[in-house]
């Protein structure tokens, strides 16, 4: 097992122990978090934009030592869970396009798989720029333009409906190219300094199978009336303190083992941009 595989496997193991009810999301996040850790965050004061319950940032902080953070999320249910972790210096419930912070408050802003869900994206990018210091850094991950092409199903005229169903379940609004992100970021005063594609076709397809037989099955069962996260809440999963025993998590992680391959299409993008103007 390579160092890359070992880190992803360890991250997956930790995610499965804490959230055994969402194996597909855990699989995706393990690959994604490794990408973030490899590139690192930044020194100084940071904003975790769309922090959710704080689990992702907790794993990143454990590996990078980062601690000077404010968490922000639109969902009060999630910010309540984030506060319980006692990871952040403060947790705020707010929208991303009206940030309740003074200008030039942060040295960096981090956002993990959040921007693809946000409607007012131009306003959000402008707000991120406003709250960042000049030469501050914006780090984010998003699904990329090859996401649909990486799915196992699809690739025919009748598959538009399947793509639409996946996007609806995942609440994905966009799959921009690096060039499209560059144009939007430049308009907000940023310059991309690093970009990287991750989540290979086989990894996307493994996530697709896991999602189809877990949250996807429940989503279809209730006829798409609730999002997967709402289903988890209705079933009491989000508040559950149950942790999967390590030996069971290890067995499950082994069955889901991540085997990245070189080349080919990738479903996601990591982007790091620097603020170049006020």
PDB file of N, CA, C and O in Angstrom, residues 120-196:
ATOM      1  N   UNK A 120     -26.322  31.860  -5.115  1.00  0.00           N
ATOM      2  CA  UNK A 120     -25.699  33.168  -5.394  1.00  0.00           C
ATOM      3  C   UNK A 120     -24.171  33.087  -5.347  1.00  0.00           C
ATOM      4  O   UNK A 120     -23.527  33.604  -4.448  1.00  0.00           O
ATOM      5  N   UNK A 121     -23.594  32.411  -6.331  1.00  0.00           N
ATOM      6  CA  UNK A 121     -22.153  32.141  -6.301  1.00  0.00           C
ATOM      7  C   UNK A 121     -21.324  33.406  -6.496  1.00  0.00           C
ATOM      8  O   UNK A 121     -20.286  33.581  -5.853  1.00  0.00           O
ATOM      9  N   UNK A 122     -21.754  34.332  -7.369  1.00  0.00           N
ATOM     10  CA  UNK A 122     -20.995  35.567  -7.581  1.00  0.00           C
ATOM     11  C   UNK A 122     -20.924  36.386  -6.295  1.00  0.00           C
ATOM     12  O   UNK A 122     -19.858  36.908  -5.933  1.00  0.00           O
ATOM     13  N   UNK A 123     -22.052  36.498  -5.607  1.00  0.00           N
ATOM     14  CA  UNK A 123     -22.095  37.247  -4.351  1.00  0.00           C
ATOM     15  C   UNK A 123     -21.228  36.569  -3.284  1.00  0.00           C
ATOM     16  O   UNK A 123     -20.562  37.238  -2.486  1.00  0.00           O
ATOM     17  N   UNK A 124     -21.234  35.233  -3.283  1.00  0.00           N
ATOM     18  CA  UNK A 124     -20.422  34.498  -2.310  1.00  0.00           C
ATOM     19  C   UNK A 124     -18.938  34.733  -2.554  1.00  0.00           C
ATOM     20  O   UNK A 124     -18.175  34.998  -1.609  1.00  0.00           O
ATOM     21  N   UNK A 125     -18.499  34.664  -3.800  1.00  0.00           N
ATOM     22  CA  UNK A 125     -17.085  34.899  -4.111  1.00  0.00           C
ATOM     23  C   UNK A 125     -16.683  36.326  -3.750  1.00  0.00           C
ATOM     24  O   UNK A 125     -15.567  36.560  -3.250  1.00  0.00           O
ATOM     25  N   UNK A 126     -17.581  37.273  -3.993  1.00  0.00           N
ATOM     26  CA  UNK A 126     -17.294  38.668  -3.639  1.00  0.00           C
ATOM     27  C   UNK A 126     -17.147  38.830  -2.135  1.00  0.00           C
ATOM     28  O   UNK A 126     -16.274  39.561  -1.645  1.00  0.00           O
ATOM     29  N   UNK A 127     -17.995  38.142  -1.369  1.00  0.00           N
ATOM     30  CA  UNK A 127     -17.923  38.215   0.087  1.00  0.00           C
ATOM     31  C   UNK A 127     -16.658  37.548   0.622  1.00  0.00           C
ATOM     32  O   UNK A 127     -16.035  38.044   1.566  1.00  0.00           O
ATOM     33  N   UNK A 128     -16.284  36.417   0.036  1.00  0.00           N
ATOM     34  CA  UNK A 128     -15.035  35.764   0.440  1.00  0.00           C
ATOM     35  C   UNK A 128     -13.861  36.699   0.210  1.00  0.00           C
ATOM     36  O   UNK A 128     -12.979  36.847   1.068  1.00  0.00           O
ATOM     37  N   UNK A 129     -13.863  37.366  -0.929  1.00  0.00           N
ATOM     38  CA  UNK A 129     -12.794  38.328  -1.227  1.00  0.00           C
ATOM     39  C   UNK A 129     -12.792  39.473  -0.218  1.00  0.00           C
ATOM     40  O   UNK A 129     -11.730  39.903   0.252  1.00  0.00           O
ATOM     41  N   UNK A 130     -13.955  39.948   0.130  1.00  0.00           N
ATOM     42  CA  UNK A 130     -14.044  41.079   1.058  1.00  0.00           C
ATOM     43  C   UNK A 130     -13.472  40.758   2.433  1.00  0.00           C
ATOM     44  O   UNK A 130     -12.760  41.561   3.025  1.00  0.00           O
ATOM     45  N   UNK A 131     -13.790  39.559   2.950  1.00  0.00           N
ATOM     46  CA  UNK A 131     -13.358  39.234   4.316  1.00  0.00           C
ATOM     47  C   UNK A 131     -11.911  38.747   4.375  1.00  0.00           C
ATOM     48  O   UNK A 131     -11.364  38.567   5.468  1.00  0.00           O
ATOM     49  N   UNK A 132     -11.282  38.538   3.214  1.00  0.00           N
ATOM     50  CA  UNK A 132      -9.885  38.123   3.179  1.00  0.00           C
ATOM     51  C   UNK A 132      -8.949  39.329   3.153  1.00  0.00           C
ATOM     52  O   UNK A 132      -9.248  40.357   2.535  1.00  0.00           O
ATOM     53  N   UNK A 133      -7.820  39.185   3.814  1.00  0.00           N
ATOM     54  CA  UNK A 133      -6.761  40.187   3.691  1.00  0.00           C
ATOM     55  C   UNK A 133      -6.199  40.146   2.277  1.00  0.00           C
ATOM     56  O   UNK A 133      -6.301  39.131   1.578  1.00  0.00           O
ATOM     57  N   UNK A 134      -5.603  41.252   1.842  1.00  0.00           N
ATOM     58  CA  UNK A 134      -4.925  41.246   0.550  1.00  0.00           C
ATOM     59  C   UNK A 134      -3.826  40.197   0.583  1.00  0.00           C
ATOM     60  O   UNK A 134      -3.099  40.071   1.582  1.00  0.00           O
ATOM     61  N   UNK A 135      -3.747  39.402  -0.467  1.00  0.00           N
ATOM     62  CA  UNK A 135      -2.852  38.259  -0.590  1.00  0.00           C
ATOM     63  C   UNK A 135      -3.305  37.089   0.286  1.00  0.00           C
ATOM     64  O   UNK A 135      -2.568  36.107   0.448  1.00  0.00           O
ATOM     65  N   UNK A 136      -4.510  37.207   0.837  1.00  0.00           N
ATOM     66  CA  UNK A 136      -5.096  36.074   1.534  1.00  0.00           C
ATOM     67  C   UNK A 136      -5.420  34.968   0.538  1.00  0.00           C
ATOM     68  O   UNK A 136      -5.468  35.186  -0.678  1.00  0.00           O
ATOM     69  N   UNK A 137      -5.653  33.770   1.038  1.00  0.00           N
ATOM     70  CA  UNK A 137      -5.809  32.596   0.178  1.00  0.00           C
ATOM     71  C   UNK A 137      -7.199  31.976   0.344  1.00  0.00           C
ATOM     72  O   UNK A 137      -7.713  31.860   1.458  1.00  0.00           O
ATOM     73  N   UNK A 138      -7.782  31.598  -0.779  1.00  0.00           N
ATOM     74  CA  UNK A 138      -9.071  30.910  -0.813  1.00  0.00           C
ATOM     75  C   UNK A 138      -8.818  29.498  -1.331  1.00  0.00           C
ATOM     76  O   UNK A 138      -8.328  29.305  -2.445  1.00  0.00           O
ATOM     77  N   UNK A 139      -9.136  28.497  -0.507  1.00  0.00           N
ATOM     78  CA  UNK A 139      -8.914  27.088  -0.842  1.00  0.00           C
ATOM     79  C   UNK A 139     -10.267  26.395  -0.890  1.00  0.00           C
ATOM     80  O   UNK A 139     -11.053  26.488   0.057  1.00  0.00           O
ATOM     81  N   UNK A 140     -10.542  25.683  -1.987  1.00  0.00           N
ATOM     82  CA  UNK A 140     -11.826  24.983  -2.039  1.00  0.00           C
ATOM     83  C   UNK A 140     -11.764  23.745  -2.923  1.00  0.00           C
ATOM     84  O   UNK A 140     -10.890  23.605  -3.782  1.00  0.00           O
ATOM     85  N   UNK A 141     -12.692  22.831  -2.654  1.00  0.00           N
ATOM     86  CA  UNK A 141     -12.871  21.635  -3.480  1.00  0.00           C
ATOM     87  C   UNK A 141     -14.290  21.637  -4.023  1.00  0.00           C
ATOM     88  O   UNK A 141     -15.226  22.075  -3.347  1.00  0.00           O
ATOM     89  N   UNK A 142     -14.431  21.134  -5.248  1.00  0.00           N
ATOM     90  CA  UNK A 142     -15.742  21.074  -5.909  1.00  0.00           C
ATOM     91  C   UNK A 142     -15.754  19.906  -6.896  1.00  0.00           C
ATOM     92  O   UNK A 142     -14.702  19.490  -7.382  1.00  0.00           O
ATOM     93  N   UNK A 143     -16.937  19.369  -7.227  1.00  0.00           N
ATOM     94  CA  UNK A 143     -17.018  18.440  -8.358  1.00  0.00           C
ATOM     95  C   UNK A 143     -16.618  19.175  -9.635  1.00  0.00           C
ATOM     96  O   UNK A 143     -16.903  20.370  -9.790  1.00  0.00           O
ATOM     97  N   UNK A 144     -15.935  18.472 -10.527  1.00  0.00           N
ATOM     98  CA  UNK A 144     -15.433  19.102 -11.743  1.00  0.00           C
ATOM     99  C   UNK A 144     -16.264  18.811 -12.975  1.00  0.00           C
ATOM    100  O   UNK A 144     -17.283  18.110 -12.912  1.00  0.00           O
ATOM    101  N   UNK A 145     -15.824  19.326 -14.123  1.00  0.00           N
ATOM    102  CA  UNK A 145     -16.602  19.208 -15.358  1.00  0.00           C
ATOM    103  C   UNK A 145     -16.701  17.788 -15.908  1.00  0.00           C
ATOM    104  O   UNK A 145     -17.550  17.514 -16.753  1.00  0.00           O
ATOM    105  N   UNK A 146     -15.857  16.875 -15.427  1.00  0.00           N
ATOM    106  CA  UNK A 146     -15.891  15.492 -15.916  1.00  0.00           C
ATOM    107  C   UNK A 146     -16.698  14.569 -15.001  1.00  0.00           C
ATOM    108  O   UNK A 146     -16.707  13.358 -15.201  1.00  0.00           O
ATOM    109  N   UNK A 147     -17.366  15.148 -14.019  1.00  0.00           N
ATOM    110  CA  UNK A 147     -18.071  14.326 -13.035  1.00  0.00           C
ATOM    111  C   UNK A 147     -19.079  13.401 -13.702  1.00  0.00           C
ATOM    112  O   UNK A 147     -19.088  12.188 -13.445  1.00  0.00           O
ATOM    113  N   UNK A 148     -19.945  13.918 -14.544  1.00  0.00           N
ATOM    114  CA  UNK A 148     -20.946  13.082 -15.207  1.00  0.00           C
ATOM    115  C   UNK A 148     -20.284  12.009 -16.062  1.00  0.00           C
ATOM    116  O   UNK A 148     -20.737  10.858 -16.092  1.00  0.00           O
ATOM    117  N   UNK A 149     -19.218  12.376 -16.770  1.00  0.00           N
ATOM    118  CA  UNK A 149     -18.535  11.426 -17.653  1.00  0.00           C
ATOM    119  C   UNK A 149     -17.893  10.284 -16.875  1.00  0.00           C
ATOM    120  O   UNK A 149     -17.653   9.203 -17.434  1.00  0.00           O
ATOM    121  N   UNK A 150     -17.606  10.511 -15.588  1.00  0.00           N
ATOM    122  CA  UNK A 150     -16.984   9.482 -14.760  1.00  0.00           C
ATOM    123  C   UNK A 150     -17.988   8.464 -14.225  1.00  0.00           C
ATOM    124  O   UNK A 150     -17.588   7.379 -13.769  1.00  0.00           O
ATOM    125  N   UNK A 151     -19.278   8.804 -14.255  1.00  0.00           N
ATOM    126  CA  UNK A 151     -20.288   7.894 -13.723  1.00  0.00           C
ATOM    127  C   UNK A 151     -20.399   6.638 -14.583  1.00  0.00           C
ATOM    128  O   UNK A 151     -20.187   6.676 -15.794  1.00  0.00           O
ATOM    129  N   UNK A 152     -20.732   5.519 -13.958  1.00  0.00           N
ATOM    130  CA  UNK A 152     -20.836   4.256 -14.694  1.00  0.00           C
ATOM    131  C   UNK A 152     -22.039   4.261 -15.618  1.00  0.00           C
ATOM    132  O   UNK A 152     -21.971   3.785 -16.753  1.00  0.00           O
ATOM    133  N   UNK A 153     -23.157   4.786 -15.093  1.00  0.00           N
ATOM    134  CA  UNK A 153     -24.337   4.914 -15.927  1.00  0.00           C
ATOM    135  C   UNK A 153     -24.258   6.227 -16.688  1.00  0.00           C
ATOM    136  O   UNK A 153     -23.582   7.158 -16.292  1.00  0.00           O
ATOM    137  N   UNK A 154     -24.958   6.275 -17.797  1.00  0.00           N
ATOM    138  CA  UNK A 154     -24.945   7.519 -18.554  1.00  0.00           C
ATOM    139  C   UNK A 154     -24.340   7.341 -19.925  1.00  0.00           C
ATOM    140  O   UNK A 154     -24.228   6.238 -20.444  1.00  0.00           O
ATOM    141  N   UNK A 155     -23.941   8.464 -20.496  1.00  0.00           N
ATOM    142  CA  UNK A 155     -23.242   8.491 -21.784  1.00  0.00           C
ATOM    143  C   UNK A 155     -24.141   8.197 -22.981  1.00  0.00           C
ATOM    144  O   UNK A 155     -23.663   7.851 -24.046  1.00  0.00           O
ATOM    145  N   UNK A 156     -25.450   8.313 -22.805  1.00  0.00           N
ATOM    146  CA  UNK A 156     -26.378   8.141 -23.911  1.00  0.00           C
ATOM    147  C   UNK A 156     -27.462   9.206 -23.874  1.00  0.00           C
ATOM    148  O   UNK A 156     -27.585   9.950 -22.906  1.00  0.00           O
ATOM    149  N   UNK A 157     -28.270   9.252 -24.915  1.00  0.00           N
ATOM    150  CA  UNK A 157     -29.295  10.284 -25.003  1.00  0.00           C
ATOM    151  C   UNK A 157     -30.327  10.185 -23.882  1.00  0.00           C
ATOM    152  O   UNK A 157     -30.903  11.189 -23.472  1.00  0.00           O
ATOM    153  N   UNK A 158     -30.562   8.956 -23.392  1.00  0.00           N
ATOM    154  CA  UNK A 158     -31.576   8.769 -22.360  1.00  0.00           C
ATOM    155  C   UNK A 158     -31.031   9.005 -20.953  1.00  0.00           C
ATOM    156  O   UNK A 158     -31.758   8.886 -19.968  1.00  0.00           O
ATOM    157  N   UNK A 159     -29.745   9.344 -20.847  1.00  0.00           N
ATOM    158  CA  UNK A 159     -29.126   9.407 -19.531  1.00  0.00           C
ATOM    159  C   UNK A 159     -29.155  10.789 -18.905  1.00  0.00           C
ATOM    160  O   UNK A 159     -28.652  10.969 -17.797  1.00  0.00           O
ATOM    161  N   UNK A 160     -29.729  11.754 -19.595  1.00  0.00           N
ATOM    162  CA  UNK A 160     -29.884  13.083 -19.015  1.00  0.00           C
ATOM    163  C   UNK A 160     -30.715  12.998 -17.742  1.00  0.00           C
ATOM    164  O   UNK A 160     -30.419  13.661 -16.747  1.00  0.00           O
ATOM    165  N   UNK A 161     -31.735  12.154 -17.753  1.00  0.00           N
ATOM    166  CA  UNK A 161     -32.576  11.998 -16.564  1.00  0.00           C
ATOM    167  C   UNK A 161     -31.783  11.423 -15.394  1.00  0.00           C
ATOM    168  O   UNK A 161     -31.987  11.826 -14.239  1.00  0.00           O
ATOM    169  N   UNK A 162     -30.892  10.476 -15.682  1.00  0.00           N
ATOM    170  CA  UNK A 162     -30.077   9.904 -14.615  1.00  0.00           C
ATOM    171  C   UNK A 162     -29.154  10.956 -14.016  1.00  0.00           C
ATOM    172  O   UNK A 162     -29.027  11.066 -12.802  1.00  0.00           O
ATOM    173  N   UNK A 163     -28.509  11.738 -14.878  1.00  0.00           N
ATOM    174  CA  UNK A 163     -27.646  12.815 -14.385  1.00  0.00           C
ATOM    175  C   UNK A 163     -28.442  13.804 -13.537  1.00  0.00           C
ATOM    176  O   UNK A 163     -27.978  14.269 -12.498  1.00  0.00           O
ATOM    177  N   UNK A 164     -29.650  14.106 -13.992  1.00  0.00           N
ATOM    178  CA  UNK A 164     -30.501  15.048 -13.257  1.00  0.00           C
ATOM    179  C   UNK A 164     -30.852  14.488 -11.878  1.00  0.00           C
ATOM    180  O   UNK A 164     -30.858  15.224 -10.891  1.00  0.00           O
ATOM    181  N   UNK A 165     -31.119  13.195 -11.816  1.00  0.00           N
ATOM    182  CA  UNK A 165     -31.454  12.573 -10.530  1.00  0.00           C
ATOM    183  C   UNK A 165     -30.260  12.608  -9.572  1.00  0.00           C
ATOM    184  O   UNK A 165     -30.419  12.887  -8.380  1.00  0.00           O
ATOM    185  N   UNK A 166     -29.064  12.321 -10.103  1.00  0.00           N
ATOM    186  CA  UNK A 166     -27.858  12.378  -9.274  1.00  0.00           C
ATOM    187  C   UNK A 166     -27.641  13.793  -8.765  1.00  0.00           C
ATOM    188  O   UNK A 166     -27.366  14.022  -7.580  1.00  0.00           O
ATOM    189  N   UNK A 167     -27.756  14.772  -9.659  1.00  0.00           N
ATOM    190  CA  UNK A 167     -27.550  16.172  -9.280  1.00  0.00           C
ATOM    191  C   UNK A 167     -28.572  16.626  -8.246  1.00  0.00           C
ATOM    192  O   UNK A 167     -28.243  17.374  -7.313  1.00  0.00           O
ATOM    193  N   UNK A 168     -29.822  16.181  -8.405  1.00  0.00           N
ATOM    194  CA  UNK A 168     -30.870  16.551  -7.452  1.00  0.00           C
ATOM    195  C   UNK A 168     -30.592  15.945  -6.087  1.00  0.00           C
ATOM    196  O   UNK A 168     -30.712  16.620  -5.059  1.00  0.00           O
ATOM    197  N   UNK A 169     -30.201  14.666  -6.051  1.00  0.00           N
ATOM    198  CA  UNK A 169     -29.920  14.005  -4.784  1.00  0.00           C
ATOM    199  C   UNK A 169     -28.722  14.638  -4.082  1.00  0.00           C
ATOM    200  O   UNK A 169     -28.711  14.800  -2.866  1.00  0.00           O
ATOM    201  N   UNK A 170     -27.713  15.009  -4.874  1.00  0.00           N
ATOM    202  CA  UNK A 170     -26.488  15.604  -4.309  1.00  0.00           C
ATOM    203  C   UNK A 170     -26.582  17.120  -4.171  1.00  0.00           C
ATOM    204  O   UNK A 170     -25.679  17.732  -3.589  1.00  0.00           O
ATOM    205  N   UNK A 171     -27.650  17.724  -4.715  1.00  0.00           N
ATOM    206  CA  UNK A 171     -27.825  19.185  -4.707  1.00  0.00           C
ATOM    207  C   UNK A 171     -26.669  19.890  -5.411  1.00  0.00           C
ATOM    208  O   UNK A 171     -26.184  20.923  -4.962  1.00  0.00           O
ATOM    209  N   UNK A 172     -26.229  19.336  -6.542  1.00  0.00           N
ATOM    210  CA  UNK A 172     -25.168  19.948  -7.338  1.00  0.00           C
ATOM    211  C   UNK A 172     -25.771  20.920  -8.347  1.00  0.00           C
ATOM    212  O   UNK A 172     -26.645  20.542  -9.126  1.00  0.00           O
ATOM    213  N   UNK A 173     -25.304  22.149  -8.337  1.00  0.00           N
ATOM    214  CA  UNK A 173     -25.799  23.175  -9.247  1.00  0.00           C
ATOM    215  C   UNK A 173     -24.860  23.468 -10.403  1.00  0.00           C
ATOM    216  O   UNK A 173     -25.277  24.047 -11.406  1.00  0.00           O
ATOM    217  N   UNK A 174     -23.595  23.093 -10.280  1.00  0.00           N
ATOM    218  CA  UNK A 174     -22.628  23.439 -11.331  1.00  0.00           C
ATOM    219  C   UNK A 174     -21.449  22.481 -11.321  1.00  0.00           C
ATOM    220  O   UNK A 174     -21.086  21.920 -10.284  1.00  0.00           O
ATOM    221  N   UNK A 175     -20.849  22.351 -12.518  1.00  0.00           N
ATOM    222  CA  UNK A 175     -19.619  21.566 -12.696  1.00  0.00           C
ATOM    223  C   UNK A 175     -18.678  22.389 -13.584  1.00  0.00           C
ATOM    224  O   UNK A 175     -18.454  22.071 -14.739  1.00  0.00           O
ATOM    225  N   UNK A 176     -18.142  23.453 -13.033  1.00  0.00           N
ATOM    226  CA  UNK A 176     -17.332  24.365 -13.831  1.00  0.00           C
ATOM    227  C   UNK A 176     -15.936  23.818 -14.097  1.00  0.00           C
ATOM    228  O   UNK A 176     -15.376  23.063 -13.294  1.00  0.00           O
ATOM    229  N   UNK A 177     -15.398  24.243 -15.217  1.00  0.00           N
ATOM    230  CA  UNK A 177     -14.009  23.940 -15.563  1.00  0.00           C
ATOM    231  C   UNK A 177     -13.090  24.873 -14.778  1.00  0.00           C
ATOM    232  O   UNK A 177     -13.537  25.912 -14.260  1.00  0.00           O
ATOM    233  N   UNK A 178     -11.794  24.562 -14.712  1.00  0.00           N
ATOM    234  CA  UNK A 178     -10.854  25.495 -14.089  1.00  0.00           C
ATOM    235  C   UNK A 178     -10.882  26.873 -14.740  1.00  0.00           C
ATOM    236  O   UNK A 178     -10.719  27.894 -14.066  1.00  0.00           O
ATOM    237  N   UNK A 179     -11.113  26.894 -16.069  1.00  0.00           N
ATOM    238  CA  UNK A 179     -11.173  28.174 -16.780  1.00  0.00           C
ATOM    239  C   UNK A 179     -12.393  28.993 -16.340  1.00  0.00           C
ATOM    240  O   UNK A 179     -12.298  30.217 -16.169  1.00  0.00           O
ATOM    241  N   UNK A 180     -13.513  28.326 -16.145  1.00  0.00           N
ATOM    242  CA  UNK A 180     -14.703  29.038 -15.672  1.00  0.00           C
ATOM    243  C   UNK A 180     -14.503  29.559 -14.253  1.00  0.00           C
ATOM    244  O   UNK A 180     -14.883  30.695 -13.941  1.00  0.00           O
ATOM    245  N   UNK A 181     -13.903  28.742 -13.403  1.00  0.00           N
ATOM    246  CA  UNK A 181     -13.597  29.204 -12.045  1.00  0.00           C
ATOM    247  C   UNK A 181     -12.628  30.374 -12.080  1.00  0.00           C
ATOM    248  O   UNK A 181     -12.756  31.333 -11.314  1.00  0.00           O
ATOM    249  N   UNK A 182     -11.664  30.312 -12.966  1.00  0.00           N
ATOM    250  CA  UNK A 182     -10.671  31.384 -13.065  1.00  0.00           C
ATOM    251  C   UNK A 182     -11.325  32.713 -13.413  1.00  0.00           C
ATOM    252  O   UNK A 182     -11.004  33.755 -12.822  1.00  0.00           O
ATOM    253  N   UNK A 183     -12.265  32.683 -14.358  1.00  0.00           N
ATOM    254  CA  UNK A 183     -12.960  33.909 -14.756  1.00  0.00           C
ATOM    255  C   UNK A 183     -13.778  34.477 -13.592  1.00  0.00           C
ATOM    256  O   UNK A 183     -13.759  35.688 -13.338  1.00  0.00           O
ATOM    257  N   UNK A 184     -14.509  33.615 -12.906  1.00  0.00           N
ATOM    258  CA  UNK A 184     -15.329  34.067 -11.784  1.00  0.00           C
ATOM    259  C   UNK A 184     -14.462  34.580 -10.633  1.00  0.00           C
ATOM    260  O   UNK A 184     -14.779  35.597  -9.999  1.00  0.00           O
ATOM    261  N   UNK A 185     -13.386  33.883 -10.359  1.00  0.00           N
ATOM    262  CA  UNK A 185     -12.499  34.289  -9.277  1.00  0.00           C
ATOM    263  C   UNK A 185     -11.790  35.596  -9.599  1.00  0.00           C
ATOM    264  O   UNK A 185     -11.629  36.461  -8.733  1.00  0.00           O
ATOM    265  N   UNK A 186     -11.368  35.755 -10.832  1.00  0.00           N
ATOM    266  CA  UNK A 186     -10.688  37.002 -11.212  1.00  0.00           C
ATOM    267  C   UNK A 186     -11.628  38.192 -11.068  1.00  0.00           C
ATOM    268  O   UNK A 186     -11.211  39.277 -10.647  1.00  0.00           O
ATOM    269  N   UNK A 187     -12.898  37.978 -11.412  1.00  0.00           N
ATOM    270  CA  UNK A 187     -13.886  39.057 -11.259  1.00  0.00           C
ATOM    271  C   UNK A 187     -14.053  39.462  -9.792  1.00  0.00           C
ATOM    272  O   UNK A 187     -14.421  40.601  -9.492  1.00  0.00           O
ATOM    273  N   UNK A 188     -13.758  38.524  -8.877  1.00  0.00           N
ATOM    274  CA  UNK A 188     -13.869  38.812  -7.442  1.00  0.00           C
ATOM    275  C   UNK A 188     -12.538  39.246  -6.833  1.00  0.00           C
ATOM    276  O   UNK A 188     -12.455  39.452  -5.620  1.00  0.00           O
ATOM    277  N   UNK A 189     -11.505  39.360  -7.684  1.00  0.00           N
ATOM    278  CA  UNK A 189     -10.214  39.832  -7.188  1.00  0.00           C
ATOM    279  C   UNK A 189      -9.218  38.746  -6.852  1.00  0.00           C
ATOM    280  O   UNK A 189      -8.272  38.977  -6.087  1.00  0.00           O
ATOM    281  N   UNK A 190      -9.404  37.530  -7.419  1.00  0.00           N
ATOM    282  CA  UNK A 190      -8.521  36.406  -7.132  1.00  0.00           C
ATOM    283  C   UNK A 190      -7.723  35.985  -8.362  1.00  0.00           C
ATOM    284  O   UNK A 190      -8.122  36.223  -9.505  1.00  0.00           O
ATOM    285  N   UNK A 191      -6.642  35.271  -8.083  1.00  0.00           N
ATOM    286  CA  UNK A 191      -5.854  34.625  -9.126  1.00  0.00           C
ATOM    287  C   UNK A 191      -5.576  33.194  -8.673  1.00  0.00           C
ATOM    288  O   UNK A 191      -5.098  32.972  -7.550  1.00  0.00           O
ATOM    289  N   UNK A 192      -5.884  32.225  -9.532  1.00  0.00           N
ATOM    290  CA  UNK A 192      -5.619  30.829  -9.182  1.00  0.00           C
ATOM    291  C   UNK A 192      -4.115  30.586  -9.161  1.00  0.00           C
ATOM    292  O   UNK A 192      -3.412  30.916 -10.119  1.00  0.00           O
ATOM    293  N   UNK A 193      -3.620  30.007  -8.069  1.00  0.00           N
ATOM    294  CA  UNK A 193      -2.189  29.708  -7.963  1.00  0.00           C
ATOM    295  C   UNK A 193      -1.929  28.201  -7.960  1.00  0.00           C
ATOM    296  O   UNK A 193      -0.781  27.769  -8.098  1.00  0.00           O
ATOM    297  N   UNK A 194      -2.980  27.405  -7.809  1.00  0.00           N
ATOM    298  CA  UNK A 194      -2.809  25.951  -7.838  1.00  0.00           C
ATOM    299  C   UNK A 194      -4.150  25.300  -8.149  1.00  0.00           C
ATOM    300  O   UNK A 194      -5.186  25.719  -7.633  1.00  0.00           O
ATOM    301  N   UNK A 195      -4.122  24.311  -9.008  1.00  0.00           N
ATOM    302  CA  UNK A 195      -5.332  23.530  -9.286  1.00  0.00           C
ATOM    303  C   UNK A 195      -4.930  22.075  -9.473  1.00  0.00           C
ATOM    304  O   UNK A 195      -3.840  21.778  -9.966  1.00  0.00           O
ATOM    305  N   UNK A 196      -5.792  21.188  -9.052  1.00  0.00           N
ATOM    306  CA  UNK A 196      -5.480  19.767  -9.135  1.00  0.00           C
ATOM    307  C   UNK A 196      -6.770  18.978  -9.286  1.00  0.00           C
ATOM    308  O   UNK A 196      -7.744  19.225  -8.581  1.00  0.00           O
TER     309      UNK A 196
END
